[in-house]
PDB file of C-alpha atoms in Angstrom:
ATOM      1  CA  UNK I 947     -27.339 -15.010  21.269  1.00  0.00           C
ATOM      2  CA  UNK I 948     -29.224 -18.061  19.870  1.00  0.00           C
ATOM      3  CA  UNK I 949     -27.063 -20.634  18.103  1.00  0.00           C
ATOM      4  CA  UNK I 950     -28.596 -19.951  14.668  1.00  0.00           C
ATOM      5  CA  UNK I 951     -27.914 -16.210  15.041  1.00  0.00           C
ATOM      6  CA  UNK I 952     -24.402 -16.942  16.234  1.00  0.00           C
ATOM      7  CA  UNK I 953     -23.742 -19.143  13.182  1.00  0.00           C
ATOM      8  CA  UNK I 954     -25.136 -16.475  10.863  1.00  0.00           C
ATOM      9  CA  UNK I 955     -22.858 -13.911  12.521  1.00  0.00           C
ATOM     10  CA  UNK I 956     -19.809 -16.166  12.100  1.00  0.00           C
ATOM     11  CA  UNK I 957     -20.659 -16.877   8.448  1.00  0.00           C
ATOM     12  CA  UNK I 958     -21.072 -13.189   7.702  1.00  0.00           C
ATOM     13  CA  UNK I 959     -17.870 -12.287   9.548  1.00  0.00           C
ATOM     14  CA  UNK I 960     -16.001 -14.942   7.558  1.00  0.00           C
ATOM     15  CA  UNK I 961     -17.432 -13.552   4.304  1.00  0.00           C
ATOM     16  CA  UNK I 962     -16.343 -10.017   5.256  1.00  0.00           C
ATOM     17  CA  UNK I 963     -12.846 -11.260   6.068  1.00  0.00           C
ATOM     18  CA  UNK I 964     -12.617 -12.954   2.656  1.00  0.00           C
ATOM     19  CA  UNK I 965     -13.746  -9.731   0.972  1.00  0.00           C
ATOM     20  CA  UNK I 966     -11.164  -7.740   2.920  1.00  0.00           C
ATOM     21  CA  UNK I 967      -8.296 -10.101   2.145  1.00  0.00           C
ATOM     22  CA  UNK I 968      -9.472 -10.181  -1.475  1.00  0.00           C
ATOM     23  CA  UNK I 969      -8.997  -6.412  -1.517  1.00  0.00           C
ATOM     24  CA  UNK I 970      -5.316  -7.036  -0.752  1.00  0.00           C
ATOM     25  CA  UNK I 971      -5.179  -9.252  -3.858  1.00  0.00           C
ATOM     26  CA  UNK I 972      -6.615  -6.349  -5.845  1.00  0.00           C
ATOM     27  CA  UNK I 973      -3.886  -4.112  -4.405  1.00  0.00           C
ATOM     28  CA  UNK I 974      -1.183  -6.590  -5.476  1.00  0.00           C
ATOM     29  CA  UNK I 975      -2.585  -6.599  -9.033  1.00  0.00           C
ATOM     30  CA  UNK I 976      -2.690  -2.802  -8.998  1.00  0.00           C
ATOM     31  CA  UNK I 977       0.897  -2.625  -7.743  1.00  0.00           C
ATOM     32  CA  UNK I 978       2.011  -4.981 -10.523  1.00  0.00           C
ATOM     33  CA  UNK I 979       0.324  -2.833 -13.167  1.00  0.00           C
ATOM     34  CA  UNK I 980       1.674   0.382 -11.664  1.00  0.00           C
ATOM     35  CA  UNK I 981       5.230  -0.932 -11.633  1.00  0.00           C
ATOM     36  CA  UNK I 982       4.907  -2.143 -15.222  1.00  0.00           C
ATOM     37  CA  UNK I 983       3.452   1.191 -16.325  1.00  0.00           C
ATOM     38  CA  UNK I 984       6.266   3.026 -14.553  1.00  0.00           C
ATOM     39  CA  UNK I 985       9.000   0.819 -15.990  1.00  0.00           C
ATOM     40  CA  UNK I 986       7.729   1.051 -19.580  1.00  0.00           C
ATOM     41  CA  UNK I 987       6.213   4.559 -19.395  1.00  0.00           C
ATOM     42  CA  UNK I 988       2.980   2.890 -20.457  1.00  0.00           C
ATOM     43  CA  UNK I 989       0.315   5.607 -20.378  1.00  0.00           C
ATOM     44  CA  UNK I 990      -2.470   3.222 -21.439  1.00  0.00           C
ATOM     45  CA  UNK I 991      -1.693   0.844 -18.573  1.00  0.00           C
ATOM     46  CA  UNK I 992      -1.518   3.807 -16.204  1.00  0.00           C
ATOM     47  CA  UNK I 993      -5.042   4.751 -17.314  1.00  0.00           C
ATOM     48  CA  UNK I 994      -6.207   1.207 -16.495  1.00  0.00           C
ATOM     49  CA  UNK I 995      -4.727   1.550 -12.985  1.00  0.00           C
ATOM     50  CA  UNK I 996      -6.683   4.769 -12.484  1.00  0.00           C
ATOM     51  CA  UNK I 997      -9.939   3.329 -13.839  1.00  0.00           C
ATOM     52  CA  UNK I 998      -9.631   0.065 -11.880  1.00  0.00           C
ATOM     53  CA  UNK I 999      -9.310   1.914  -8.593  1.00  0.00           C
ATOM     54  CA  UNK I1000     -13.107   1.937  -8.537  1.00  0.00           C
ATOM     55  CA  UNK I1001     -12.941  -1.807  -7.798  1.00  0.00           C
ATOM     56  CA  UNK I1002     -10.866  -1.250  -4.642  1.00  0.00           C
ATOM     57  CA  UNK I1003     -13.042   1.699  -3.620  1.00  0.00           C
ATOM     58  CA  UNK I1004     -16.139  -0.441  -4.165  1.00  0.00           C
ATOM     59  CA  UNK I1005     -14.691  -3.235  -2.057  1.00  0.00           C
ATOM     60  CA  UNK I1006     -13.943  -0.740   0.705  1.00  0.00           C
ATOM     61  CA  UNK I1007     -17.570   0.416   0.683  1.00  0.00           C
ATOM     62  CA  UNK I1008     -18.891  -3.175   0.626  1.00  0.00           C
ATOM     63  CA  UNK I1009     -16.814  -4.250   3.616  1.00  0.00           C
ATOM     64  CA  UNK I1010     -17.396  -1.051   5.554  1.00  0.00           C
ATOM     65  CA  UNK I1011     -21.164  -1.235   5.045  1.00  0.00           C
ATOM     66  CA  UNK I1012     -21.186  -4.976   5.728  1.00  0.00           C
ATOM     67  CA  UNK I1013     -19.387  -4.511   9.037  1.00  0.00           C
ATOM     68  CA  UNK I1014     -21.747  -1.736  10.110  1.00  0.00           C
ATOM     69  CA  UNK I1015     -24.770  -3.845   9.182  1.00  0.00           C
ATOM     70  CA  UNK I1016     -23.392  -6.828  11.065  1.00  0.00           C
ATOM     71  CA  UNK I1017     -22.793  -4.736  14.181  1.00  0.00           C
ATOM     72  CA  UNK I1018     -26.262  -3.198  13.961  1.00  0.00           C
ATOM     73  CA  UNK I1019     -27.912  -6.619  13.953  1.00  0.00           C
ATOM     74  CA  UNK I1020     -25.833  -8.516  16.484  1.00  0.00           C
ATOM     75  CA  UNK I1021     -23.449  -7.777  19.331  1.00  0.00           C
ATOM     76  CA  UNK I1022     -20.180  -9.671  18.852  1.00  0.00           C
ATOM     77  CA  UNK I1023     -18.135 -11.240  21.620  1.00  0.00           C
ATOM     78  CA  UNK I1024     -14.752  -9.680  22.398  1.00  0.00           C
ATOM     79  CA  UNK I1025     -12.681 -11.909  20.070  1.00  0.00           C
ATOM     80  CA  UNK I1026     -15.061 -11.266  17.169  1.00  0.00           C
ATOM     81  CA  UNK I1027     -15.046  -7.554  17.904  1.00  0.00           C
ATOM     82  CA  UNK I1028     -11.253  -7.550  17.518  1.00  0.00           C
ATOM     83  CA  UNK I1029     -11.637  -9.174  14.078  1.00  0.00           C
ATOM     84  CA  UNK I1030     -14.294  -6.626  13.099  1.00  0.00           C
ATOM     85  CA  UNK I1031     -12.064  -3.722  14.175  1.00  0.00           C
ATOM     86  CA  UNK I1032      -9.087  -5.220  12.332  1.00  0.00           C
ATOM     87  CA  UNK I1033     -11.109  -5.690   9.138  1.00  0.00           C
ATOM     88  CA  UNK I1034     -12.130  -2.024   9.150  1.00  0.00           C
ATOM     89  CA  UNK I1035      -8.488  -1.048   9.608  1.00  0.00           C
ATOM     90  CA  UNK I1036      -7.196  -3.388   6.882  1.00  0.00           C
ATOM     91  CA  UNK I1037      -9.797  -2.371   4.293  1.00  0.00           C
ATOM     92  CA  UNK I1038      -9.053   1.304   4.942  1.00  0.00           C
ATOM     93  CA  UNK I1039      -5.363   0.721   4.261  1.00  0.00           C
ATOM     94  CA  UNK I1040      -6.075  -1.374   1.162  1.00  0.00           C
ATOM     95  CA  UNK I1041      -8.095   1.541  -0.204  1.00  0.00           C
ATOM     96  CA  UNK I1042      -5.239   3.954   0.599  1.00  0.00           C
ATOM     97  CA  UNK I1043      -2.672   1.711  -1.109  1.00  0.00           C
ATOM     98  CA  UNK I1044      -4.861   1.693  -4.199  1.00  0.00           C
ATOM     99  CA  UNK I1045      -4.984   5.483  -4.066  1.00  0.00           C
ATOM    100  CA  UNK I1046      -1.180   5.663  -3.905  1.00  0.00           C
ATOM    101  CA  UNK I1047      -0.941   3.520  -7.045  1.00  0.00           C
ATOM    102  CA  UNK I1048      -3.391   5.882  -8.747  1.00  0.00           C
ATOM    103  CA  UNK I1049      -1.248   8.865  -7.725  1.00  0.00           C
ATOM    104  CA  UNK I1050       1.784   7.297  -9.401  1.00  0.00           C
ATOM    105  CA  UNK I1051      -0.219   6.262 -12.466  1.00  0.00           C
ATOM    106  CA  UNK I1052      -1.603   9.781 -12.903  1.00  0.00           C
ATOM    107  CA  UNK I1053       1.907  11.217 -13.139  1.00  0.00           C
ATOM    108  CA  UNK I1054       2.793   9.196 -16.260  1.00  0.00           C
ATOM    109  CA  UNK I1055       0.443  10.987 -18.708  1.00  0.00           C
ATOM    110  CA  UNK I1056       1.764  14.324 -17.449  1.00  0.00           C
ATOM    111  CA  UNK I1057       5.397  13.492 -18.188  1.00  0.00           C
ATOM    112  CA  UNK I1058       4.615  11.674 -21.467  1.00  0.00           C
ATOM    113  CA  UNK I1059       6.112   8.659 -23.181  1.00  0.00           C
ATOM    114  CA  UNK I1060       9.716   9.862 -22.970  1.00  0.00           C
ATOM    115  CA  UNK I1061      10.039  11.680 -19.655  1.00  0.00           C
ATOM    116  CA  UNK I1062      13.387  12.790 -18.266  1.00  0.00           C
ATOM    117  CA  UNK I1063      14.238   9.955 -15.905  1.00  0.00           C
ATOM    118  CA  UNK I1064      16.857   9.587 -13.252  1.00  0.00           C
ATOM    119  CA  UNK I1065      17.452   5.835 -13.514  1.00  0.00           C
ATOM    120  CA  UNK I1066      18.803   5.673  -9.977  1.00  0.00           C
ATOM    121  CA  UNK I1067      15.624   7.149  -8.481  1.00  0.00           C
ATOM    122  CA  UNK I1068      13.409   5.098 -10.798  1.00  0.00           C
ATOM    123  CA  UNK I1069      15.284   1.951  -9.759  1.00  0.00           C
ATOM    124  CA  UNK I1070      14.687   2.700  -6.094  1.00  0.00           C
ATOM    125  CA  UNK I1071      10.997   3.393  -6.673  1.00  0.00           C
ATOM    126  CA  UNK I1072      10.675   0.094  -8.517  1.00  0.00           C
ATOM    127  CA  UNK I1073      12.462  -1.697  -5.642  1.00  0.00           C
ATOM    128  CA  UNK I1074      10.058  -0.096  -3.177  1.00  0.00           C
ATOM    129  CA  UNK I1075       7.151  -1.293  -5.295  1.00  0.00           C
ATOM    130  CA  UNK I1076       8.427  -4.869  -5.367  1.00  0.00           C
ATOM    131  CA  UNK I1077       8.941  -4.827  -1.593  1.00  0.00           C
ATOM    132  CA  UNK I1078       5.508  -3.274  -1.025  1.00  0.00           C
ATOM    133  CA  UNK I1079       3.950  -6.003  -3.165  1.00  0.00           C
ATOM    134  CA  UNK I1080       5.697  -8.635  -1.046  1.00  0.00           C
ATOM    135  CA  UNK I1081       4.539  -6.945   2.157  1.00  0.00           C
ATOM    136  CA  UNK I1082       0.915  -6.815   1.021  1.00  0.00           C
ATOM    137  CA  UNK I1083       0.975 -10.510   0.096  1.00  0.00           C
ATOM    138  CA  UNK I1084       2.653 -11.473   3.361  1.00  0.00           C
ATOM    139  CA  UNK I1085       0.279  -9.329   5.422  1.00  0.00           C
ATOM    140  CA  UNK I1086      -2.679 -11.112   3.799  1.00  0.00           C
ATOM    141  CA  UNK I1087      -1.157 -14.493   4.612  1.00  0.00           C
ATOM    142  CA  UNK I1088      -0.348 -13.445   8.191  1.00  0.00           C
ATOM    143  CA  UNK I1089      -3.928 -12.275   8.740  1.00  0.00           C
ATOM    144  CA  UNK I1090      -5.486 -15.371   7.198  1.00  0.00           C
ATOM    145  CA  UNK I1091      -3.281 -17.694   9.270  1.00  0.00           C
ATOM    146  CA  UNK I1092      -3.314 -15.482  12.388  1.00  0.00           C
ATOM    147  CA  UNK I1093       0.488 -15.818  12.284  1.00  0.00           C
ATOM    148  CA  UNK I1094       2.059 -13.225  14.590  1.00  0.00           C
ATOM    149  CA  UNK I1095       5.664 -14.108  13.638  1.00  0.00           C
ATOM    150  CA  UNK I1096       4.883 -13.624   9.956  1.00  0.00           C
ATOM    151  CA  UNK I1097       3.198 -10.317  10.810  1.00  0.00           C
ATOM    152  CA  UNK I1098       6.181  -9.132  12.862  1.00  0.00           C
ATOM    153  CA  UNK I1099       8.528  -9.921   9.956  1.00  0.00           C
ATOM    154  CA  UNK I1100       6.783  -7.144   8.020  1.00  0.00           C
ATOM    155  CA  UNK I1101       8.703  -4.621  10.140  1.00  0.00           C
ATOM    156  CA  UNK I1102      11.975  -5.826   8.603  1.00  0.00           C
ATOM    157  CA  UNK I1103      10.606  -5.397   5.097  1.00  0.00           C
ATOM    158  CA  UNK I1104       9.169  -2.008   5.929  1.00  0.00           C
ATOM    159  CA  UNK I1105      12.599  -0.852   7.119  1.00  0.00           C
ATOM    160  CA  UNK I1106      13.967  -1.701   3.661  1.00  0.00           C
ATOM    161  CA  UNK I1107      11.272   0.431   2.014  1.00  0.00           C
ATOM    162  CA  UNK I1108      11.968   3.297   4.412  1.00  0.00           C
ATOM    163  CA  UNK I1109      15.684   3.107   3.618  1.00  0.00           C
ATOM    164  CA  UNK I1110      14.995   3.251  -0.131  1.00  0.00           C
ATOM    165  CA  UNK I1111      12.608   6.146   0.410  1.00  0.00           C
ATOM    166  CA  UNK I1112      15.271   8.072   2.351  1.00  0.00           C
ATOM    167  CA  UNK I1113      17.777   7.375  -0.427  1.00  0.00           C
ATOM    168  CA  UNK I1114      15.397   8.874  -3.002  1.00  0.00           C
ATOM    169  CA  UNK I1115      15.070  12.019  -0.940  1.00  0.00           C
ATOM    170  CA  UNK I1116      18.813  12.154  -0.320  1.00  0.00           C
ATOM    171  CA  UNK I1117      19.227  12.227  -4.106  1.00  0.00           C
ATOM    172  CA  UNK I1118      16.738  15.071  -4.285  1.00  0.00           C
ATOM    173  CA  UNK I1119      18.675  16.983  -1.600  1.00  0.00           C
ATOM    174  CA  UNK I1120      21.853  16.390  -3.618  1.00  0.00           C
ATOM    175  CA  UNK I1121      20.171  18.067  -6.591  1.00  0.00           C
ATOM    176  CA  UNK I1122      19.209  20.958  -4.304  1.00  0.00           C
ATOM    177  CA  UNK I1123      22.839  21.299  -3.248  1.00  0.00           C
ATOM    178  CA  UNK I1124      23.793  21.596  -6.906  1.00  0.00           C
ATOM    179  CA  UNK I1125      21.205  24.359  -7.354  1.00  0.00           C
ATOM    180  CA  UNK I1126      22.814  26.287  -4.509  1.00  0.00           C
ATOM    181  CA  UNK I1127      26.222  25.752  -6.124  1.00  0.00           C
ATOM    182  CA  UNK I1128      25.015  27.074  -9.495  1.00  0.00           C
ATOM    183  CA  UNK I1129      23.465  30.144  -7.876  1.00  0.00           C
ATOM    184  CA  UNK I1130      26.192  30.995  -5.334  1.00  0.00           C
ATOM    185  CA  UNK I1131      29.314  29.443  -6.812  1.00  0.00           C
ATOM    186  CA  UNK I1132      29.972  27.755  -3.464  1.00  0.00           C
ATOM    187  CA  UNK I1133      29.327  24.091  -2.799  1.00  0.00           C
ATOM    188  CA  UNK I1134      27.997  23.166   0.604  1.00  0.00           C
ATOM    189  CA  UNK I1135      26.067  20.197   1.931  1.00  0.00           C
ATOM    190  CA  UNK I1136      22.654  21.092   3.248  1.00  0.00           C
ATOM    191  CA  UNK I1137      22.123  20.120   6.852  1.00  0.00           C
ATOM    192  CA  UNK I1138      19.022  18.038   7.315  1.00  0.00           C
ATOM    193  CA  UNK I1139      17.988  16.620  10.659  1.00  0.00           C
ATOM    194  CA  UNK I1140      15.918  13.954   8.894  1.00  0.00           C
ATOM    195  CA  UNK I1141      18.967  12.325   7.339  1.00  0.00           C
ATOM    196  CA  UNK I1142      19.648   8.986   8.935  1.00  0.00           C
ATOM    197  CA  UNK I1143      22.989   7.274   8.813  1.00  0.00           C
ATOM    198  CA  UNK I1144      22.876   3.986   6.875  1.00  0.00           C
TER     199      UNK I1144
END
């Protein structure tokens, strides 16, 4: 590949990486708004989260199309091809994270301003959101710096989110056990193979 073409390829790849990592910034903003909307039962803010998802979707399309165009014009070397593949993976997950925020935001108008809330479950969901926000920020930094140790530390944080998620579902199973008690008059703990000891 001629040097001028190679430089153009590198410049375009760098621009696509910046767009991709910028999508993670958009996700962090969306997470912040979603958590605030959830905490305050703010239906208007929830509507903004839903409407702003178009920005993340648009970024996904820009990066995806940009990568395909870049590949169609020039054949990257192996190290660049790894970056290209990683960018497609990262932008896909950024778009999915935005969709998850939208799913949460869409629930708020259904339950209204004063929904029945289990504060324990809400607290865990908010903790998961704060941890997810931290993970997204750290994953962006790890990618930008090519820092494997920082990337591997994400596993520890993810384990915390998984634990909180299991706790939420344990609470839901506890409610189910109470339903069985009301119906049968006998209390029994449901057996669930997915339960993991703390």
